[in-house]
């Protein structure tokens, strides 16, 4: 779907905990992962070989339109925010964080039609906005905003 997760940006401090937690549910659905060096190292023993690939530059900023995703590891919030700004589709972006300052900066600075804090980008749907299903495939900007999944 057009609001599916294409890229997961993860703070390096969360990798050891997050990668094992997400491996089984994603493998169950046959999600192909294009992992950067750090996430690949952790997933290599946890994820099916046929579904785990090493990420290349073209795997970021790309709408897969299938059960595929990329993973990018970042050192800190600033690096994650810069990555999202560079590769945003302009459609939907989300941040998952308990840090109110990071959330506020993310919501203000990411330029997308819909930007979310601690919520699914699947809310980027015309029916949810009360405007009809067609809005879900639009990249035009509305008065409402949404964003990427960025775990910082």
Tab-separated table of C-alpha atoms in Angstrom:
chain	number	residue	atom	x	y	z
A	1	UNK	CA	0.000	0.000	0.000
A	2	UNK	CA	1.121	3.551	-0.543
A	3	UNK	CA	1.523	4.277	3.173
A	4	UNK	CA	3.487	1.122	4.021
A	5	UNK	CA	6.835	1.288	5.802
A	6	UNK	CA	9.618	1.562	3.226
A	7	UNK	CA	12.494	2.582	5.507
A	8	UNK	CA	13.158	2.133	9.189
A	9	UNK	CA	15.681	4.557	10.690
A	10	UNK	CA	17.028	3.268	14.002
A	11	UNK	CA	19.271	4.798	16.646
A	12	UNK	CA	22.267	2.473	17.012
A	13	UNK	CA	21.570	2.137	20.749
A	14	UNK	CA	18.274	0.392	19.979
A	15	UNK	CA	19.540	-2.140	17.420
A	16	UNK	CA	20.391	-5.016	19.771
A	17	UNK	CA	16.912	-4.881	21.323
A	18	UNK	CA	14.811	-3.997	18.284
A	19	UNK	CA	16.184	-6.295	15.578
A	20	UNK	CA	15.445	-9.558	17.456
A	21	UNK	CA	11.980	-8.292	18.417
A	22	UNK	CA	10.981	-7.470	14.851
A	23	UNK	CA	12.644	-10.400	13.052
A	24	UNK	CA	10.025	-13.104	13.610
A	25	UNK	CA	6.918	-11.020	12.790
A	26	UNK	CA	8.478	-9.663	9.585
A	27	UNK	CA	9.766	-13.096	8.531
A	28	UNK	CA	6.297	-14.549	9.092
A	29	UNK	CA	4.961	-12.236	6.373
A	30	UNK	CA	7.943	-12.791	4.083
A	31	UNK	CA	9.214	-9.216	4.228
A	32	UNK	CA	12.451	-8.761	2.294
A	33	UNK	CA	14.859	-6.562	4.257
A	34	UNK	CA	17.645	-4.435	2.792
A	35	UNK	CA	19.763	-3.893	5.892
A	36	UNK	CA	22.682	-1.537	6.385
A	37	UNK	CA	25.907	-2.971	7.791
A	38	UNK	CA	24.943	-2.673	11.473
A	39	UNK	CA	21.442	-4.109	11.204
A	40	UNK	CA	22.612	-6.832	8.793
A	41	UNK	CA	25.190	-7.982	11.361
A	42	UNK	CA	22.458	-8.515	13.952
A	43	UNK	CA	19.801	-9.933	11.634
A	44	UNK	CA	22.161	-12.356	9.863
A	45	UNK	CA	21.572	-15.115	12.416
A	46	UNK	CA	17.933	-14.258	13.123
A	47	UNK	CA	16.352	-13.670	9.741
A	48	UNK	CA	15.836	-16.038	6.790
A	49	UNK	CA	18.830	-15.821	4.414
A	50	UNK	CA	16.644	-15.564	1.339
A	51	UNK	CA	14.869	-12.493	2.747
A	52	UNK	CA	17.879	-10.596	4.110
A	53	UNK	CA	19.952	-8.493	1.718
A	54	UNK	CA	22.656	-5.880	2.182
A	55	UNK	CA	21.313	-2.383	1.559
A	56	UNK	CA	22.637	-0.353	-1.342
A	57	UNK	CA	22.169	3.424	-1.727
A	58	UNK	CA	19.232	2.889	-4.084
A	59	UNK	CA	17.289	1.081	-1.357
A	60	UNK	CA	16.781	4.348	0.515
A	61	UNK	CA	14.254	6.921	-0.668
A	62	UNK	CA	12.497	4.233	-2.693
A	63	UNK	CA	8.843	3.211	-2.563
A	64	UNK	CA	8.937	-0.581	-2.836
A	65	UNK	CA	5.178	-1.129	-3.275
A	66	UNK	CA	5.661	-4.656	-1.960
A	67	UNK	CA	6.717	-6.564	1.134
A	68	UNK	CA	10.175	-4.982	1.204
A	69	UNK	CA	11.851	-2.470	3.487
A	70	UNK	CA	15.235	-0.940	4.173
A	71	UNK	CA	16.913	-0.325	7.532
A	72	UNK	CA	19.281	2.561	8.231
A	73	UNK	CA	21.213	2.858	11.496
A	74	UNK	CA	22.084	6.337	12.768
A	75	UNK	CA	24.257	7.594	15.626
A	76	UNK	CA	21.866	10.215	16.976
A	77	UNK	CA	18.674	12.191	16.405
A	78	UNK	CA	20.363	14.833	14.226
A	79	UNK	CA	21.716	12.188	11.853
A	80	UNK	CA	18.333	10.456	11.712
A	81	UNK	CA	16.500	13.694	11.020
A	82	UNK	CA	18.943	14.589	8.233
A	83	UNK	CA	18.446	11.148	6.696
A	84	UNK	CA	14.656	11.463	6.774
A	85	UNK	CA	14.778	14.967	5.284
A	86	UNK	CA	17.024	13.745	2.468
A	87	UNK	CA	14.995	10.658	1.596
A	88	UNK	CA	11.405	11.618	2.436
A	89	UNK	CA	8.790	10.818	-0.170
A	90	UNK	CA	6.791	13.812	0.999
A	91	UNK	CA	3.876	11.469	1.719
A	92	UNK	CA	3.903	10.096	5.281
A	93	UNK	CA	6.605	10.115	7.932
A	94	UNK	CA	6.494	8.991	11.576
A	95	UNK	CA	8.716	9.157	14.623
A	96	UNK	CA	8.511	6.763	17.559
A	97	UNK	CA	10.076	8.386	20.594
A	98	UNK	CA	9.575	9.295	24.222
A	99	UNK	CA	11.727	12.401	23.786
A	100	UNK	CA	9.333	15.358	23.514
A	101	UNK	CA	11.989	17.690	22.091
A	102	UNK	CA	12.941	15.236	19.327
A	103	UNK	CA	9.283	14.688	18.493
A	104	UNK	CA	8.592	18.419	18.325
A	105	UNK	CA	11.577	19.104	16.060
A	106	UNK	CA	10.678	16.158	13.815
A	107	UNK	CA	7.059	17.281	13.455
A	108	UNK	CA	8.103	20.848	12.611
A	109	UNK	CA	10.997	20.143	10.274
A	110	UNK	CA	10.018	17.124	8.184
A	111	UNK	CA	8.270	18.253	5.026
A	112	UNK	CA	5.591	15.671	4.251
A	113	UNK	CA	1.856	15.597	3.634
A	114	UNK	CA	1.326	13.753	6.904
A	115	UNK	CA	3.669	13.614	9.915
A	116	UNK	CA	3.042	11.403	12.947
A	117	UNK	CA	4.388	11.018	16.459
A	118	UNK	CA	4.076	7.543	17.977
A	119	UNK	CA	1.407	6.529	15.455
A	120	UNK	CA	1.150	4.419	12.337
A	121	UNK	CA	1.476	5.972	8.888
A	122	UNK	CA	-1.491	3.795	7.953
A	123	UNK	CA	-3.627	6.673	9.219
A	124	UNK	CA	-2.667	8.472	5.996
A	125	UNK	CA	-5.871	7.476	4.357
A	126	UNK	CA	-8.658	9.528	2.882
A	127	UNK	CA	-11.233	7.649	4.907
A	128	UNK	CA	-9.423	8.558	8.141
A	129	UNK	CA	-9.342	12.218	7.071
A	130	UNK	CA	-13.035	12.070	6.116
A	131	UNK	CA	-12.231	12.960	2.517
A	132	UNK	CA	-12.651	9.689	0.621
A	133	UNK	CA	-10.174	6.915	-0.174
A	134	UNK	CA	-8.472	8.803	-3.013
A	135	UNK	CA	-6.587	11.017	-0.571
A	136	UNK	CA	-4.576	7.964	0.553
A	137	UNK	CA	-2.730	7.920	-2.770
A	138	UNK	CA	-2.180	11.652	-3.045
A	139	UNK	CA	1.186	13.273	-2.314
A	140	UNK	CA	-0.350	16.734	-2.110
A	141	UNK	CA	-0.037	18.544	1.167
A	142	UNK	CA	-3.069	19.064	3.333
A	143	UNK	CA	-3.609	21.138	6.435
A	144	UNK	CA	-2.745	17.957	8.374
A	145	UNK	CA	0.809	16.632	8.407
A	146	UNK	CA	2.478	13.086	8.815
A	147	UNK	CA	6.006	11.416	8.770
A	148	UNK	CA	8.496	8.450	8.707
A	149	UNK	CA	9.222	5.730	11.168
A	150	UNK	CA	12.350	6.898	12.890
A	151	UNK	CA	13.327	5.254	16.169
A	152	UNK	CA	15.474	7.789	17.950
